[in-house]
Short mmCIF file of C-alpha atoms in Angstrom, two decimals:
data_model
loop_
_atom_site.label_atom_id
_atom_site.label_comp_id
_atom_site.label_asym_id
_atom_site.label_seq_id
_atom_site.Cartn_x
_atom_site.Cartn_y
_atom_site.Cartn_z
CA MET J 1 0.02 -0.04 -0.02
CA THR J 2 1.42 3.31 -0.99
CA GLU J 3 1.47 6.52 1.04
CA GLN J 4 -1.03 8.15 -1.24
CA GLN J 5 -3.38 5.12 -1.00
CA ILE J 6 -3.26 5.13 2.91
CA GLU J 7 -3.91 8.91 2.94
CA SER J 8 -6.84 8.57 0.64
CA VAL J 9 -8.47 5.81 2.62
CA LEU J 10 -8.07 7.69 5.89
CA ARG J 11 -9.40 10.94 4.39
CA LYS J 12 -12.52 9.16 3.15
CA ALA J 13 -13.23 7.18 6.40
CA PRO J 14 -16.79 8.26 7.39
CA ARG J 15 -16.56 7.40 11.05
CA ALA J 16 -14.85 8.82 14.12
CA THR J 17 -12.51 5.80 14.05
CA PRO J 18 -11.18 3.94 11.04
CA PRO J 19 -13.86 1.46 9.60
CA ASP J 20 -13.85 -2.15 10.57
CA GLY J 21 -11.08 -4.09 8.91
CA LEU J 22 -9.03 -0.98 7.95
CA LEU J 23 -6.59 -1.31 10.90
CA GLN J 24 -6.01 -4.91 10.14
CA ARG J 25 -5.38 -4.25 6.47
CA LEU J 26 -3.00 -1.37 7.27
CA GLU J 27 -1.08 -3.42 9.80
CA ARG J 28 0.06 -5.93 7.19
CA ASP J 29 2.21 -3.26 5.57
CA ILE J 30 2.87 -0.64 8.26
CA SER J 31 3.07 0.03 11.98
CA LEU J 32 -0.07 1.67 13.36
CA PRO J 33 0.14 2.64 17.10
CA THR J 34 -2.87 4.32 18.68
CA THR J 35 -2.14 6.69 21.50
CA PRO J 36 -4.38 9.15 23.48
CA ARG J 37 -2.55 12.33 23.77
CA ALA J 38 -3.01 16.03 24.94
CA ILE J 39 -3.56 18.41 22.12
CA PRO J 40 0.02 19.93 22.24
CA ALA J 41 1.67 16.61 22.35
CA GLN J 42 -0.24 15.31 19.31
CA ALA J 43 2.09 17.22 17.02
CA ALA J 44 5.30 16.01 18.74
CA PRO J 45 5.92 12.68 16.90
CA GLU J 46 5.26 14.28 13.61
CA ALA J 47 7.62 17.14 14.45
CA TRP J 48 10.34 14.64 15.40
CA LEU J 49 10.05 12.65 12.20
CA ARG J 50 9.22 15.33 9.72
CA ARG J 51 11.12 18.39 11.08
CA TRP J 52 13.54 17.76 13.95
CA LEU J 53 15.35 14.62 12.82
CA PRO J 54 15.71 15.93 9.30
CA ALA J 55 17.13 19.21 10.66
CA LEU J 56 19.91 17.08 12.31
CA GLY J 57 20.46 15.02 9.20
CA LEU J 58 19.04 11.91 10.89
CA GLU J 59 15.80 11.38 8.98
CA GLU J 60 16.90 7.95 7.70
CA ARG J 61 17.36 6.73 11.29
CA ALA J 62 13.66 6.56 12.12
CA PRO J 63 10.56 5.16 10.48
CA ARG J 64 8.80 7.36 8.05
CA LEU J 65 5.54 8.73 9.24
CA LEU J 66 3.16 8.02 6.38
CA ALA J 67 -0.01 9.51 7.53
CA THR J 68 -2.09 10.56 10.54
CA ALA J 69 -5.86 10.31 11.45
CA ALA J 70 -7.63 11.86 14.42
CA GLU J 71 -10.67 10.58 16.24
CA ARG J 72 -13.49 13.06 15.61
CA HIS J 73 -13.51 14.45 19.13
CA GLY J 74 -9.78 14.55 19.51
CA GLY J 75 -9.47 11.66 22.05
CA CYS J 76 -6.96 9.70 19.98
CA VAL J 77 -4.65 10.06 17.03
CA TRP J 78 -3.47 7.28 14.72
CA HIS J 79 0.10 7.53 13.44
CA VAL J 80 0.73 5.47 10.39
CA TYR J 81 4.43 4.49 10.24
CA GLU J 82 6.70 2.66 7.75
CA ASP J 83 7.27 -0.88 9.08
CA LEU J 84 10.88 -1.50 9.58
CA GLY J 85 10.53 -5.13 10.51
CA GLU J 86 12.51 -6.99 13.09
CA GLY J 87 16.14 -6.52 14.14
CA ALA J 88 15.97 -5.37 17.76
CA LEU J 89 19.11 -5.78 19.92
CA ASP J 90 19.11 -8.80 22.18
CA PRO J 91 20.04 -7.55 25.65
CA ALA J 92 20.65 -11.04 27.09
CA HIS J 93 23.22 -11.75 24.29
CA PRO J 94 24.56 -8.43 23.08
CA ASP J 95 26.52 -8.48 19.87
CA PRO J 96 29.29 -5.85 20.10
CA GLU J 97 29.00 -4.88 16.42
CA ARG J 98 25.24 -4.42 16.56
CA VAL J 99 25.31 -2.67 19.89
CA GLY J 100 28.08 -0.46 18.60
CA VAL J 101 26.08 1.00 15.73
CA VAL J 102 23.18 1.73 17.92
CA VAL J 103 25.47 3.51 20.53
CA ALA J 104 27.04 5.44 17.66
CA LEU J 105 23.54 6.57 16.62
CA ILE J 106 22.57 7.58 20.14
CA ALA J 107 25.81 9.51 20.42
CA GLU J 108 25.15 11.19 17.10
CA LEU J 109 21.70 12.30 18.13
CA HIS J 110 23.02 13.72 21.37
CA THR J 111 26.00 15.59 20.09
CA ARG J 112 24.38 17.01 16.88
CA ALA J 113 21.38 18.29 18.94
CA ALA J 114 23.22 19.84 21.76
CA GLY J 115 23.13 23.62 21.44
CA HIS J 116 20.93 23.36 18.33
CA ALA J 117 18.19 25.98 17.76
CA LEU J 118 15.64 23.20 17.90
CA VAL J 119 16.19 22.45 21.55
CA PRO J 120 13.88 25.27 22.88
CA GLU J 121 11.12 24.29 20.49
CA CYS J 122 11.43 20.59 21.53
CA ARG J 123 11.40 21.59 25.26
CA HIS J 124 8.29 23.58 24.72
CA PHE J 125 6.30 20.78 23.05
CA CYS J 126 7.83 17.74 24.75
CA GLY J 127 9.14 18.82 28.16
CA ASN J 128 12.38 18.26 30.10
CA LEU J 129 13.58 14.84 31.34
CA GLY J 130 16.23 16.19 33.54
CA ALA J 131 16.08 17.70 37.05
CA PRO J 132 12.66 19.26 36.62
CA PHE J 133 11.18 15.85 35.63
CA PHE J 134 12.77 14.24 38.74
CA ALA J 135 11.66 16.97 41.12
CA ALA J 136 8.11 17.30 39.79
CA ASN J 137 7.48 13.51 39.69
CA LEU J 138 8.85 13.14 43.23
CA ALA J 139 6.60 15.92 44.56
CA ASP J 140 3.48 14.63 42.71
CA ALA J 141 4.04 11.08 43.80
CA ILE J 142 4.37 12.03 47.48
CA ALA J 143 1.27 14.29 47.31
CA LEU J 144 -0.87 11.54 45.80
CA LEU J 145 0.30 8.79 48.18
CA GLU J 146 -0.32 11.04 51.18
CA ARG J 147 -3.95 11.30 49.95
CA LEU J 148 -4.41 7.50 49.65
CA ALA J 149 -5.81 7.40 53.23
CA PRO J 150 -9.25 7.47 54.86
CA PRO J 151 -11.80 8.90 54.17
CA ARG J 152 -10.69 9.15 50.37
CA VAL J 153 -9.50 5.66 50.27
CA GLU J 154 -9.92 2.73 52.56
CA PRO J 155 -6.84 0.59 52.10
CA THR J 156 -6.46 -2.92 53.66
CA PRO J 157 -3.64 -3.16 56.29
CA GLU J 158 -1.34 -4.58 53.65
CA GLN J 159 -2.15 -1.80 51.26
CA GLY J 160 -1.70 0.78 53.90
CA ALA J 161 1.75 -0.74 54.79
CA LEU J 162 2.72 -0.62 51.10
CA ARG J 163 1.77 2.99 51.02
CA GLY J 164 3.79 3.75 53.97
CA ARG J 165 6.88 1.98 52.64
CA LEU J 166 6.72 3.89 49.28
CA LEU J 167 6.25 7.20 51.12
CA THR J 168 9.35 6.36 53.27
CA ARG J 169 11.47 5.83 50.16
CA LEU J 170 10.15 8.98 48.53
CA TYR J 171 10.71 11.10 51.70
CA ARG J 172 14.39 10.03 51.67
CA LEU J 173 14.68 11.04 48.04
CA ARG J 174 13.15 14.33 48.79
CA ASP J 175 15.66 14.93 51.59
CA ASP J 176 18.44 14.11 49.00
CA LEU J 177 16.83 16.26 46.27
CA PRO J 178 19.25 19.22 46.35
CA ARG J 179 22.28 16.96 45.97
CA ARG J 180 20.79 14.92 43.16
CA VAL J 181 19.53 17.96 41.31
CA HIS J 182 22.92 19.55 41.59
CA LEU J 183 24.70 16.44 40.23
CA LEU J 184 22.14 16.10 37.45
CA GLU J 185 22.60 19.70 36.42
CA THR J 186 26.37 19.77 36.58
CA LEU J 187 27.30 16.22 35.57
CA GLY J 188 24.27 14.78 33.65
CA GLY J 189 25.48 16.24 30.47
CA PRO J 190 24.34 19.18 28.30
CA ASP J 191 20.64 19.54 27.54
CA THR J 192 19.95 17.89 24.13
CA LEU J 193 17.36 16.05 22.32
CA LEU J 194 16.57 12.70 23.80
CA HIS J 195 14.86 9.67 22.47
CA GLY J 196 13.34 9.20 25.92
CA ASP J 197 12.59 5.45 25.82
CA LEU J 198 15.70 3.60 24.84
CA TRP J 199 14.65 0.08 25.60
CA THR J 200 16.33 -2.40 23.31
CA THR J 201 12.95 -3.19 21.60
CA ASN J 202 13.05 0.41 20.23
CA THR J 203 16.51 -0.14 18.57
CA LEU J 204 16.73 -1.82 15.15
CA VAL J 205 19.79 -2.91 13.30
CA HIS J 206 19.71 -3.94 9.62
CA PRO J 207 22.32 -4.79 7.03
CA THR J 208 22.69 -2.34 4.11
CA PRO J 209 25.19 -2.11 1.22
CA ARG J 210 27.19 0.28 3.43
CA GLY J 211 27.21 -2.05 6.37
CA LEU J 212 24.97 -2.21 9.50
CA MET J 213 22.56 0.61 10.05
CA ALA J 214 20.76 1.42 13.34
CA ARG J 215 17.37 3.03 13.55
CA LEU J 216 15.29 4.04 16.54
CA ILE J 217 11.47 3.73 16.73
CA ASP J 218 8.72 4.80 19.12
CA TRP J 219 9.61 8.48 19.55
CA ASP J 220 6.50 9.21 21.60
CA HIS J 221 8.56 9.91 24.81
CA ALA J 222 11.17 12.04 23.18
CA ALA J 223 12.10 15.26 24.88
CA VAL J 224 14.96 17.52 25.99
CA GLY J 225 17.22 16.72 28.92
CA PRO J 226 20.69 15.45 29.89
CA VAL J 227 22.21 12.54 28.11
CA SER J 228 22.29 10.65 31.38
CA TYR J 229 18.58 9.97 31.06
CA ASP J 230 18.95 8.15 27.77
CA LEU J 231 22.19 6.36 28.77
CA SER J 232 20.63 5.07 31.98
CA THR J 233 17.57 3.65 30.29
CA PHE J 234 19.77 1.94 27.69
CA LEU J 235 22.39 0.63 30.09
CA TYR J 236 19.93 -0.84 32.57
CA ARG J 237 18.47 -3.07 29.77
CA PHE J 238 21.69 -5.12 29.73
CA PRO J 239 23.29 -7.37 32.25
CA LYS J 240 25.58 -5.55 34.63
CA PRO J 241 28.82 -7.14 33.38
CA GLU J 242 28.10 -5.91 29.79
CA ARG J 243 27.46 -2.24 30.77
CA PRO J 244 31.01 -1.02 31.11
CA TRP J 245 32.00 -1.69 27.49
CA ILE J 246 28.71 -0.29 26.16
CA LEU J 247 29.36 2.95 28.13
CA GLU J 248 33.00 2.93 26.92
CA ALA J 249 31.62 2.81 23.28
CA TYR J 250 29.51 5.87 24.04
CA ARG J 251 32.60 7.67 25.58
CA ARG J 252 34.51 7.03 22.37
CA ALA J 253 31.60 8.08 20.16
CA VAL J 254 31.19 11.55 21.90
CA ALA J 255 34.89 12.24 22.41
CA PRO J 256 35.28 13.91 18.87
CA ALA J 257 32.72 16.46 20.02
CA GLY J 258 34.92 17.31 23.04
CA TRP J 259 32.58 15.54 25.46
CA HIS J 260 34.07 13.77 28.49
CA LEU J 261 31.79 11.73 30.92
CA PRO J 262 32.24 11.98 34.69
CA PRO J 263 33.83 9.05 36.67
CA THR J 264 31.90 5.87 37.24
CA TRP J 265 30.83 6.65 40.79
CA LEU J 266 29.25 9.95 39.73
CA LEU J 267 27.65 8.38 36.77
CA ASN J 268 26.06 5.75 39.05
CA VAL J 269 24.36 8.61 40.98
CA VAL J 270 22.93 10.35 37.97
CA PHE J 271 21.77 7.08 36.35
CA GLU J 272 20.02 6.08 39.58
CA THR J 273 18.38 9.43 39.84
CA ALA J 274 16.99 9.04 36.27
CA GLU J 275 15.58 5.53 37.26
CA TYR J 276 14.08 7.05 40.43
CA ALA J 277 12.44 9.78 38.40
CA ARG J 278 10.80 7.07 36.21
CA TYR J 279 9.70 5.10 39.22
CA ALA J 280 8.13 8.11 40.82
CA ASN J 281 6.26 8.87 37.57
CA ARG J 282 4.94 5.33 37.59
CA ILE J 283 3.50 5.83 41.08
CA ILE J 284 1.47 8.79 39.94
CA TRP J 285 -1.01 7.17 37.68
CA PRO J 286 -2.08 4.22 39.82
CA ALA J 287 -2.61 6.64 42.65
CA VAL J 288 -4.68 8.93 40.55
CA ALA J 289 -6.84 5.92 39.40
CA LEU J 290 -7.31 4.96 43.03
CA LEU J 291 -8.33 8.48 44.09
CA GLU J 292 -10.58 9.15 41.16
CA GLN J 293 -11.98 5.72 40.27
CA ARG J 294 -11.20 3.43 43.18
CA ALA J 295 -9.41 1.23 40.54
CA ALA J 296 -8.79 -2.26 41.99
CA TRP J 297 -5.53 -2.54 40.01
CA GLY J 298 -4.03 0.55 41.50
CA PHE J 299 -2.47 -1.00 44.55
CA GLU J 300 -1.22 -3.91 42.36
CA GLN J 301 0.66 -1.45 40.28
CA LEU J 302 2.04 0.24 43.31
CA ALA J 303 3.30 -2.97 44.61
CA GLU J 304 5.02 -3.63 41.28
CA VAL J 305 6.79 -0.28 41.57
CA GLU J 306 8.04 -1.22 45.06
CA ARG J 307 9.55 -4.37 43.56
CA TRP J 308 11.39 -2.07 41.10
CA PHE J 309 12.75 -0.15 44.03
CA ASP J 310 13.89 -3.36 45.79
CA ALA J 311 15.56 -4.66 42.71
CA LEU J 312 17.43 -1.52 41.58
CA GLU J 313 21.27 -1.78 41.62
CA LEU J 314 23.94 0.59 40.65
CA ALA J 315 24.21 0.74 36.88
CA LEU J 316 27.96 0.19 36.76
CA PRO J 317 30.43 -1.80 38.83
CA ASP J 318 32.15 0.23 41.55
#
């Protein structure tokens, strides 16, 4: 199916959502994620793929956005992407050559975008994943957990104990907030454009006549922030013994731009802070569901976040 055919079908669709069978037919040839989004954010994936990445000379390193279709009342937007097939990195058995081309692409994104005129525009539409993200998520998670108590919510004794343990963790992080923010701002790296969701499932490597080529998919969480946010996400996907050589590959890739990463013990702090920011963010939404809908799954999700806290280790060997 060509781009023109897809756009024609979507344009003529008479319903608020694509007609029965259309999604299935499209999915044979393309990727078609459906994401509810706030109005300003609806433009962000399109801006990344059609404006920001081309401005950095990286348009070939992401899937083409073929078409978009909006639900009539603005609740959802369908993004129709080129299907790049398989080729994700295997974190359990990382191949140095394949990992290397992905790391080189990540470094290229970071170094090309740092200081670019697009950074303020991206920050405006997509937000900041650095110190503001950590501080805001921490404050919101604490405020919401504090409200998960009678009379608003009637937790069981076990649920009440879970809430208390999570609050204790978050209070300790709040006490340590000034130190962590200072380290993020001074050692996390310059503000640049981030992919924002560097799980290995979002990294594809394919052979080409010029050799292996890496591409990144799923740019929905892309934003501005320090490189430590992307690096921590990526490194934590791999077994701990593999992480030092992956980080070293990134060090070598950014060195020509004059970038020098901090020593390991400081990197461990900023990487850990990025993880804590993500954990705090994941506390917010179950807590909101419990307060607004009395959602039964809310405490189950909070228990899962506690397991993440328990399992977190330093990203790099001391």
